[in-house]
Short mmCIF file of C-alpha atoms in Angstrom, two decimals:
data_model
loop_
_atom_site.label_atom_id
_atom_site.label_comp_id
_atom_site.label_asym_id
_atom_site.label_seq_id
_atom_site.Cartn_x
_atom_site.Cartn_y
_atom_site.Cartn_z
CA UNK A 1 77.84 73.63 164.65
CA UNK A 2 75.90 76.92 165.38
CA UNK A 3 78.42 80.22 165.61
CA UNK A 4 77.02 80.78 169.30
CA UNK A 5 78.75 77.16 169.81
CA UNK A 6 81.70 78.40 168.12
CA UNK A 7 82.69 81.48 169.32
CA UNK A 8 82.26 79.56 173.08
CA UNK A 9 84.73 77.05 171.53
CA UNK A 10 87.18 79.62 170.63
CA UNK A 11 86.43 81.23 174.06
CA UNK A 12 87.63 78.10 176.07
CA UNK A 13 90.41 77.55 173.63
CA UNK A 14 91.34 80.84 174.90
CA UNK A 15 90.92 80.82 178.29
CA UNK A 16 92.95 77.28 178.37
CA UNK A 17 95.80 79.20 176.78
CA UNK A 18 98.97 79.49 178.56
CA UNK A 19 99.85 83.10 180.34
CA UNK A 20 101.45 85.08 177.71
CA UNK A 21 100.74 82.66 175.05
CA UNK A 22 100.81 85.00 171.72
CA UNK A 23 97.01 84.74 169.66
CA UNK A 24 96.14 85.74 166.18
CA UNK A 25 93.48 85.44 164.64
CA UNK A 26 94.03 83.56 161.44
CA UNK A 27 96.11 80.92 163.38
CA UNK A 28 92.92 80.56 166.06
CA UNK A 29 90.67 80.16 162.85
CA UNK A 30 92.62 77.74 161.35
CA UNK A 31 93.26 75.92 164.65
CA UNK A 32 89.49 75.27 165.15
CA UNK A 33 88.67 75.63 161.71
CA UNK A 34 86.06 78.47 162.15
CA UNK A 35 86.41 81.38 159.95
CA UNK A 36 87.86 84.45 161.02
CA UNK A 37 85.15 86.62 161.45
CA UNK A 38 84.03 84.12 164.11
CA UNK A 39 87.72 83.99 165.77
CA UNK A 40 88.00 87.91 165.64
CA UNK A 41 84.37 88.30 167.60
CA UNK A 42 85.53 85.79 170.07
CA UNK A 43 89.10 87.33 170.80
CA UNK A 44 87.58 90.74 171.06
CA UNK A 45 85.33 89.67 173.62
CA UNK A 46 87.95 88.01 175.30
CA UNK A 47 89.71 90.87 175.21
CA UNK A 48 86.84 92.91 176.70
CA UNK A 49 86.46 90.36 179.72
CA UNK A 50 90.12 91.28 180.81
CA UNK A 51 91.95 88.22 179.89
CA UNK A 52 93.54 89.27 176.55
CA UNK A 53 95.35 92.12 175.91
CA UNK A 54 97.23 94.22 172.85
CA UNK A 55 100.53 95.50 173.35
CA UNK A 56 101.90 97.49 171.21
CA UNK A 57 104.24 96.01 168.60
CA UNK A 58 103.85 92.49 170.56
CA UNK A 59 100.76 91.41 169.53
CA UNK A 60 97.44 89.76 171.02
CA UNK A 61 98.51 87.92 174.09
CA UNK A 62 96.52 85.90 176.78
CA UNK A 63 96.91 87.84 180.24
CA UNK A 64 95.61 86.58 183.69
CA UNK A 65 92.79 88.29 184.09
CA UNK A 66 92.92 91.03 186.75
CA UNK A 67 89.90 91.43 189.67
CA UNK A 68 89.07 94.81 190.90
CA UNK A 69 90.55 95.77 194.15
CA UNK A 70 87.36 96.31 196.96
CA UNK A 71 86.87 99.87 196.95
CA UNK A 72 85.61 99.33 200.68
CA UNK A 73 89.54 97.89 202.03
CA UNK A 74 92.58 99.46 202.39
CA UNK A 75 95.76 97.82 201.31
CA UNK A 76 99.36 97.83 203.28
CA UNK A 77 100.77 99.69 200.19
CA UNK A 78 98.72 102.41 200.59
CA UNK A 79 98.95 103.01 204.41
CA UNK A 80 102.98 103.12 203.26
CA UNK A 81 102.24 105.85 201.12
CA UNK A 82 99.73 107.48 203.45
CA UNK A 83 102.20 107.89 206.54
CA UNK A 84 105.20 108.50 204.41
CA UNK A 85 106.76 105.22 205.61
CA UNK A 86 109.42 102.91 204.99
CA UNK A 87 109.14 99.15 204.62
CA UNK A 88 111.58 97.47 206.77
CA UNK A 89 110.02 93.92 206.21
CA UNK A 90 107.19 91.84 205.32
CA UNK A 91 107.12 93.13 201.47
CA UNK A 92 105.42 90.07 200.32
CA UNK A 93 102.32 91.07 202.60
CA UNK A 94 102.32 94.72 200.91
CA UNK A 95 99.32 93.90 198.48
CA UNK A 96 96.75 92.78 201.55
CA UNK A 97 94.06 94.67 202.89
CA UNK A 98 93.86 96.15 205.91
CA UNK A 99 91.07 95.35 208.06
CA UNK A 100 90.99 96.88 211.09
CA UNK A 101 93.87 98.83 213.16
CA UNK A 102 94.92 98.65 216.50
CA UNK A 103 96.74 101.27 219.03
CA UNK A 104 99.25 99.06 221.12
CA UNK A 105 98.81 101.45 224.18
CA UNK A 106 98.07 98.65 226.72
CA UNK A 107 100.09 95.50 228.21
CA UNK A 108 100.42 92.84 225.78
CA UNK A 109 98.12 89.79 227.40
CA UNK A 110 95.24 92.80 227.47
CA UNK A 111 96.05 93.38 223.83
CA UNK A 112 95.83 89.78 222.55
CA UNK A 113 92.23 89.75 222.21
CA UNK A 114 92.02 92.91 220.23
CA UNK A 115 94.46 91.55 217.30
CA UNK A 116 93.03 89.54 214.56
CA UNK A 117 94.57 88.75 210.88
CA UNK A 118 95.52 91.28 208.93
CA UNK A 119 95.21 94.09 211.38
CA UNK A 120 97.79 96.66 211.67
CA UNK A 121 99.21 96.92 214.91
CA UNK A 122 100.57 100.62 215.87
CA UNK A 123 103.06 101.19 218.11
CA UNK A 124 106.17 102.65 219.12
CA UNK A 125 109.71 101.21 220.17
CA UNK A 126 108.38 97.58 221.82
CA UNK A 127 110.12 94.76 220.08
CA UNK A 128 107.75 92.75 222.77
CA UNK A 129 104.56 94.16 221.11
CA UNK A 130 105.93 93.97 217.02
CA UNK A 131 106.27 90.21 217.88
CA UNK A 132 103.34 89.27 219.51
CA UNK A 133 101.20 91.19 216.41
CA UNK A 134 102.98 88.87 214.07
CA UNK A 135 102.54 85.98 215.65
CA UNK A 136 98.80 87.08 215.96
CA UNK A 137 98.67 87.21 212.04
CA UNK A 138 98.78 91.43 212.00
CA UNK A 139 101.19 93.87 210.20
CA UNK A 140 103.21 96.68 212.13
CA UNK A 141 103.44 100.24 212.09
CA UNK A 142 106.21 101.32 214.05
CA UNK A 143 105.42 105.22 215.07
CA UNK A 144 108.34 108.06 215.94
CA UNK A 145 110.83 106.88 213.00
CA UNK A 146 111.96 104.13 215.59
CA UNK A 147 113.65 100.80 213.74
CA UNK A 148 112.80 97.58 213.66
CA UNK A 149 115.44 94.81 215.04
CA UNK A 150 116.84 91.97 212.51
CA UNK A 151 114.60 89.30 214.43
CA UNK A 152 111.53 91.71 213.82
CA UNK A 153 112.52 92.07 210.03
CA UNK A 154 112.94 88.03 210.06
CA UNK A 155 109.86 87.09 211.25
CA UNK A 156 107.83 89.72 209.13
CA UNK A 157 109.56 88.15 205.76
CA UNK A 158 108.99 84.70 206.70
CA UNK A 159 105.36 85.36 207.69
CA UNK A 160 104.72 88.10 204.72
CA UNK A 161 103.68 90.72 206.79
CA UNK A 162 104.76 93.95 206.59
CA UNK A 163 106.91 96.06 209.04
CA UNK A 164 106.49 99.64 208.55
CA UNK A 165 108.21 102.68 210.03
CA UNK A 166 107.53 105.98 210.03
CA UNK A 167 108.32 109.50 211.54
CA UNK A 168 104.97 110.36 212.42
CA UNK A 169 103.28 109.93 215.99
CA UNK A 170 100.97 107.78 216.86
CA UNK A 171 97.87 110.18 217.06
CA UNK A 172 98.75 111.58 213.61
CA UNK A 173 99.06 108.09 212.08
CA UNK A 174 95.56 106.88 213.72
CA UNK A 175 93.96 110.35 212.43
CA UNK A 176 95.31 109.55 209.01
CA UNK A 177 94.47 106.08 208.61
CA UNK A 178 90.90 106.95 209.82
CA UNK A 179 90.31 109.47 207.51
CA UNK A 180 91.07 107.24 204.82
CA UNK A 181 89.02 104.31 205.92
CA UNK A 182 86.18 106.91 206.32
CA UNK A 183 86.70 108.34 202.37
CA UNK A 184 86.72 104.65 201.38
CA UNK A 185 83.46 104.16 202.77
CA UNK A 186 81.95 106.88 201.17
CA UNK A 187 83.20 105.93 197.26
CA UNK A 188 80.69 104.20 195.26
CA UNK A 189 82.23 101.59 192.49
CA UNK A 190 82.81 103.64 189.53
CA UNK A 191 81.34 101.69 186.53
CA UNK A 192 82.91 101.12 182.92
CA UNK A 193 81.47 100.80 179.21
CA UNK A 194 83.43 97.41 180.05
CA UNK A 195 81.07 96.33 182.78
CA UNK A 196 77.79 97.03 180.87
CA UNK A 197 79.12 96.52 177.11
CA UNK A 198 77.06 94.36 174.22
CA UNK A 199 79.88 92.07 173.54
CA UNK A 200 80.69 91.78 169.82
CA UNK A 201 79.45 88.10 169.28
CA UNK A 202 75.91 89.55 170.07
CA UNK A 203 76.34 93.18 168.50
CA UNK A 204 74.38 93.75 165.15
CA UNK A 205 76.89 95.64 162.88
CA UNK A 206 76.96 96.22 159.17
CA UNK A 207 79.87 96.42 156.71
CA UNK A 208 80.24 99.69 154.73
CA UNK A 209 79.71 97.45 151.52
CA UNK A 210 75.99 95.88 152.63
CA UNK A 211 73.17 96.82 150.59
CA UNK A 212 70.23 99.19 152.45
CA UNK A 213 68.21 95.77 152.47
CA UNK A 214 71.10 94.29 155.18
CA UNK A 215 69.87 97.38 157.40
CA UNK A 216 66.07 96.28 157.18
CA UNK A 217 66.94 92.99 158.19
CA UNK A 218 68.83 93.94 160.95
CA UNK A 219 65.99 96.77 162.39
CA UNK A 220 63.55 93.96 162.13
CA UNK A 221 65.48 92.29 164.92
CA UNK A 222 66.36 94.78 167.65
CA UNK A 223 64.47 97.52 169.51
CA UNK A 224 66.88 100.00 167.66
CA UNK A 225 67.30 101.74 164.39
CA UNK A 226 70.96 102.32 164.91
CA UNK A 227 73.44 100.35 164.23
CA UNK A 228 77.38 100.58 163.59
CA UNK A 229 79.18 100.36 160.12
CA UNK A 230 82.74 98.81 159.83
CA UNK A 231 85.60 98.30 157.01
CA UNK A 232 86.51 94.89 156.19
CA UNK A 233 89.43 95.04 158.94
CA UNK A 234 86.18 95.50 161.86
CA UNK A 235 87.52 99.46 162.05
CA UNK A 236 84.36 101.42 162.44
CA UNK A 237 83.74 104.01 159.79
CA UNK A 238 80.40 105.45 160.30
CA UNK A 239 76.63 105.08 161.73
CA UNK A 240 73.89 104.62 160.16
CA UNK A 241 70.30 105.49 161.37
CA UNK A 242 66.03 104.81 160.35
CA UNK A 243 66.86 108.74 158.60
CA UNK A 244 69.80 108.25 156.73
CA UNK A 245 67.76 104.98 155.15
CA UNK A 246 64.98 106.68 154.34
CA UNK A 247 64.54 108.08 150.63
CA UNK A 248 67.00 105.90 149.32
CA UNK A 249 67.26 102.89 147.11
CA UNK A 250 67.55 99.49 148.33
CA UNK A 251 70.67 98.91 145.79
CA UNK A 252 72.17 101.63 147.57
CA UNK A 253 75.53 100.59 149.80
CA UNK A 254 75.61 101.69 152.82
CA UNK A 255 78.78 103.59 152.51
CA UNK A 256 77.01 105.65 150.46
CA UNK A 257 74.29 106.71 153.07
CA UNK A 258 75.93 106.25 156.56
CA UNK A 259 77.18 109.18 159.09
CA UNK A 260 80.68 109.41 158.89
CA UNK A 261 83.31 109.59 161.71
CA UNK A 262 80.53 108.25 164.66
CA UNK A 263 81.09 109.33 168.51
CA UNK A 264 82.51 106.27 170.06
CA UNK A 265 83.65 105.22 173.81
CA UNK A 266 86.42 102.67 174.61
CA UNK A 267 85.57 100.25 177.34
CA UNK A 268 87.87 102.29 180.09
CA UNK A 269 85.07 105.04 179.71
CA UNK A 270 83.15 105.85 182.70
CA UNK A 271 79.31 104.78 182.66
CA UNK A 272 78.30 108.91 184.17
CA UNK A 273 80.59 109.89 180.74
CA UNK A 274 78.84 108.01 177.96
CA UNK A 275 75.46 109.24 179.46
CA UNK A 276 76.07 112.63 179.23
CA UNK A 277 77.24 112.09 175.62
CA UNK A 278 74.32 110.08 174.59
CA UNK A 279 71.84 112.66 176.13
CA UNK A 280 73.96 115.65 174.71
CA UNK A 281 73.20 113.78 171.31
CA UNK A 282 70.22 112.52 171.63
CA UNK A 283 71.06 108.94 171.00
CA UNK A 284 70.09 105.41 171.62
CA UNK A 285 73.58 103.52 171.57
CA UNK A 286 77.00 104.05 171.13
CA UNK A 287 79.73 101.77 169.44
CA UNK A 288 82.53 100.68 171.60
CA UNK A 289 86.10 100.79 170.37
CA UNK A 290 89.72 99.02 171.81
CA UNK A 291 92.23 101.86 172.79
CA UNK A 292 94.54 101.41 169.87
CA UNK A 293 92.40 100.88 166.48
CA UNK A 294 89.00 102.19 166.61
CA UNK A 295 88.13 98.54 165.54
CA UNK A 296 84.17 97.37 166.98
CA UNK A 297 84.48 95.03 170.25
CA UNK A 298 80.58 96.03 171.06
CA UNK A 299 77.72 98.46 171.95
CA UNK A 300 76.01 100.25 174.20
CA UNK A 301 72.79 101.23 174.74
CA UNK A 302 70.82 103.89 176.41
CA UNK A 303 68.99 101.21 178.36
CA UNK A 304 72.10 99.80 179.68
CA UNK A 305 73.30 102.83 180.81
CA UNK A 306 70.22 104.22 182.67
CA UNK A 307 70.13 100.68 184.77
CA UNK A 308 73.60 101.30 185.27
CA UNK A 309 73.16 104.80 187.04
CA UNK A 310 70.19 103.23 188.87
CA UNK A 311 72.55 100.56 190.38
CA UNK A 312 75.23 103.02 190.87
CA UNK A 313 72.69 105.08 193.00
CA UNK A 314 71.44 102.65 195.01
CA UNK A 315 74.94 101.19 196.24
CA UNK A 316 75.06 101.46 200.06
CA UNK A 317 76.90 104.50 201.29
CA UNK A 318 78.06 105.31 204.59
CA UNK A 319 80.06 108.71 205.93
CA UNK A 320 78.78 111.80 204.28
CA UNK A 321 79.69 113.90 201.10
CA UNK A 322 79.78 117.61 200.67
CA UNK A 323 76.38 116.80 198.67
CA UNK A 324 75.26 115.06 201.57
CA UNK A 325 75.95 117.75 204.16
CA UNK A 326 74.46 120.30 201.59
CA UNK A 327 71.44 118.24 201.51
CA UNK A 328 71.15 117.97 205.12
CA UNK A 329 71.24 120.99 206.19
CA UNK A 330 69.07 122.77 203.44
CA UNK A 331 65.71 123.40 204.37
CA UNK A 332 62.78 123.60 202.08
CA UNK A 333 60.64 126.68 202.88
CA UNK A 334 58.61 126.69 199.59
CA UNK A 335 55.08 127.77 198.68
CA UNK A 336 52.34 127.58 195.68
CA UNK A 337 53.96 130.61 194.47
CA UNK A 338 57.96 131.20 195.04
CA UNK A 339 60.75 128.81 195.95
CA UNK A 340 62.97 129.62 198.42
CA UNK A 341 65.87 127.10 200.30
CA UNK A 342 67.26 127.96 203.78
CA UNK A 343 71.03 127.15 204.63
CA UNK A 344 73.01 127.63 207.73
CA UNK A 345 76.82 127.93 207.41
CA UNK A 346 78.54 124.85 209.57
CA UNK A 347 82.50 124.97 210.11
CA UNK A 348 82.78 122.12 207.97
CA UNK A 349 81.89 124.01 204.76
CA UNK A 350 84.47 127.18 205.53
CA UNK A 351 87.61 127.88 203.76
CA UNK A 352 90.96 128.77 206.05
CA UNK A 353 89.23 132.62 206.41
CA UNK A 354 86.31 131.57 207.87
CA UNK A 355 83.99 131.77 204.69
CA UNK A 356 81.70 129.70 203.26
CA UNK A 357 84.00 127.63 200.53
CA UNK A 358 83.28 128.46 196.76
CA UNK A 359 83.02 124.31 196.30
CA UNK A 360 79.97 124.30 199.06
CA UNK A 361 78.38 126.95 197.35
CA UNK A 362 78.25 125.64 193.85
CA UNK A 363 77.21 121.97 195.79
CA UNK A 364 74.59 124.38 197.04
CA UNK A 365 73.47 125.49 194.09
CA UNK A 366 73.24 122.02 192.22
CA UNK A 367 71.49 120.71 194.90
CA UNK A 368 68.42 123.35 194.89
CA UNK A 369 68.59 123.18 191.02
CA UNK A 370 68.11 119.24 191.10
CA UNK A 371 65.06 119.61 193.69
CA UNK A 372 63.33 122.32 191.85
CA UNK A 373 63.61 120.69 188.86
CA UNK A 374 62.74 117.34 189.41
CA UNK A 375 58.98 118.87 190.61
CA UNK A 376 58.28 119.56 187.02
CA UNK A 377 60.07 116.47 185.96
CA UNK A 378 60.60 113.51 187.80
CA UNK A 379 63.98 111.44 187.54
CA UNK A 380 67.54 112.04 186.76
CA UNK A 381 69.01 115.12 185.06
CA UNK A 382 72.58 116.18 184.41
CA UNK A 383 73.98 119.76 185.02
CA UNK A 384 75.35 121.26 181.62
CA UNK A 385 76.28 124.51 182.43
CA UNK A 386 76.66 126.31 185.71
CA UNK A 387 77.67 130.32 186.18
CA UNK A 388 77.83 131.59 189.47
CA UNK A 389 78.62 135.47 190.38
CA UNK A 390 80.15 136.02 193.78
CA UNK A 391 79.16 139.17 195.58
CA UNK A 392 80.22 139.25 198.77
CA UNK A 393 81.66 136.24 201.03
CA UNK A 394 79.77 134.65 203.47
CA UNK A 395 80.40 133.42 207.03
CA UNK A 396 80.45 130.93 209.70
CA UNK A 397 77.23 130.98 211.14
CA UNK A 398 75.48 132.71 208.55
CA UNK A 399 72.05 131.91 207.34
CA UNK A 400 71.85 131.59 203.48
CA UNK A 401 68.43 132.08 201.61
CA UNK A 402 68.31 130.66 197.74
CA UNK A 403 65.53 131.89 195.99
CA UNK A 404 65.41 129.95 192.29
CA UNK A 405 63.27 130.81 189.62
CA UNK A 406 62.54 128.52 186.65
CA UNK A 407 63.49 130.73 183.22
CA UNK A 408 62.63 127.65 180.68
CA UNK A 409 61.77 124.17 180.73
CA UNK A 410 60.87 121.97 177.96
CA UNK A 411 60.57 118.07 177.40
CA UNK A 412 64.66 117.74 177.71
CA UNK A 413 65.87 120.73 179.06
CA UNK A 414 65.35 123.07 182.02
CA UNK A 415 67.41 126.50 182.91
CA UNK A 416 67.53 128.16 186.69
CA UNK A 417 68.26 131.70 187.48
CA UNK A 418 69.17 131.94 191.72
CA UNK A 419 69.82 134.49 193.86
CA UNK A 420 71.80 133.52 197.35
CA UNK A 421 71.25 136.17 200.61
CA UNK A 422 73.07 135.77 203.03
CA UNK A 423 71.40 137.58 206.44
CA UNK A 424 69.01 139.44 203.72
CA UNK A 425 71.97 140.92 201.99
CA UNK A 426 72.56 139.40 198.30
CA UNK A 427 75.86 137.71 198.08
CA UNK A 428 75.46 135.65 194.64
CA UNK A 429 73.56 134.92 191.64
CA UNK A 430 74.04 131.60 189.53
CA UNK A 431 72.53 130.53 186.52
CA UNK A 432 72.07 126.41 185.99
CA UNK A 433 71.20 124.69 182.93
CA UNK A 434 70.45 120.90 182.80
CA UNK A 435 69.24 118.24 180.66
CA UNK A 436 66.77 115.27 181.50
CA UNK A 437 67.50 111.99 181.29
CA UNK A 438 64.63 110.50 179.21
CA UNK A 439 63.69 106.78 180.08
CA UNK A 440 63.22 103.67 177.49
#
């Protein structure tokens, strides 16, 4: 039987266990007649996939795999928190997703056609409307601080549809929910290392006691020459690259040439953070370790990270972020000799005093910096540092001119000096440095 087949056999064995069952490497290896190393790799793979968890003082147990919630949906439970509400009935349905909200400001016969399953009916002290909504499959949000009758509470419990009471008025509640739905539409799903990692069963790694000839064997079968090093307990203790191996004898051990205490990431690390770390250090792969014991569970490569970042950028996005707002209002008036960008301050960009907010100014400088540096080299980049000096406030409806100047550019880095003028007067200066993401 091949190792891959054994791995699949162990994975199926783990998935068939009842939720809450304890799992040990030794017992799994004995039950399935496989080596403890093969059992360990499969258990770590199962943990990375989310149906096994290691609990302190309890051990490794089988758990129910949690599905990622949809980022485009609000739950009734989130509505309760949003409106400082009190749940009067139907608590069993709080985890359901809200599809639409309907304001009950018309006659019951007229509103029936607008109510759907898992909608939210917003109404005041109108029991007939509450009953109609529940029977149509919708939850109820009672505004003005009114209570619900015992009959409505009982019906809500029976149907597992929440009935919520809030002291806010209908207009305020509708505005809050509308804003939350809009914000959810803007969000993009955050991709984590766990979504792209190469599992342990497919990871090439070295033991610290291995001879250098083992590195040469792995190097011939992979596209990168960087391998994590583990001890006998699978704890990551180092990393080995071609630079470490050159000049050493084949009889030397990996522990004699490896770089100790390497950079690692955990499954919960965002891909964006991992990408920044890899770019900053100039490395092409990172070991992925568990949260508690620094045990190896896989690796991520720069190629996979770049693919994930491109996927995030291509996700459909509705609604405007601050960067979108700045980009839409930014006019490029550059010529062959000078880069010049112009920008008009709109009400959405101001603070409570009516001045252009510092956050929008920072976004403005970043957007301009990206555009200028992308002319030098196409592709993604990461802003490393931004120093901003504010000389005078910029007011509503003033016209801002940004004059960027490239101070330094290399294959991997770019540095810009920028001056911001408000109606011709110097309002601020900024120094921005960034790193380009090389594609492999």
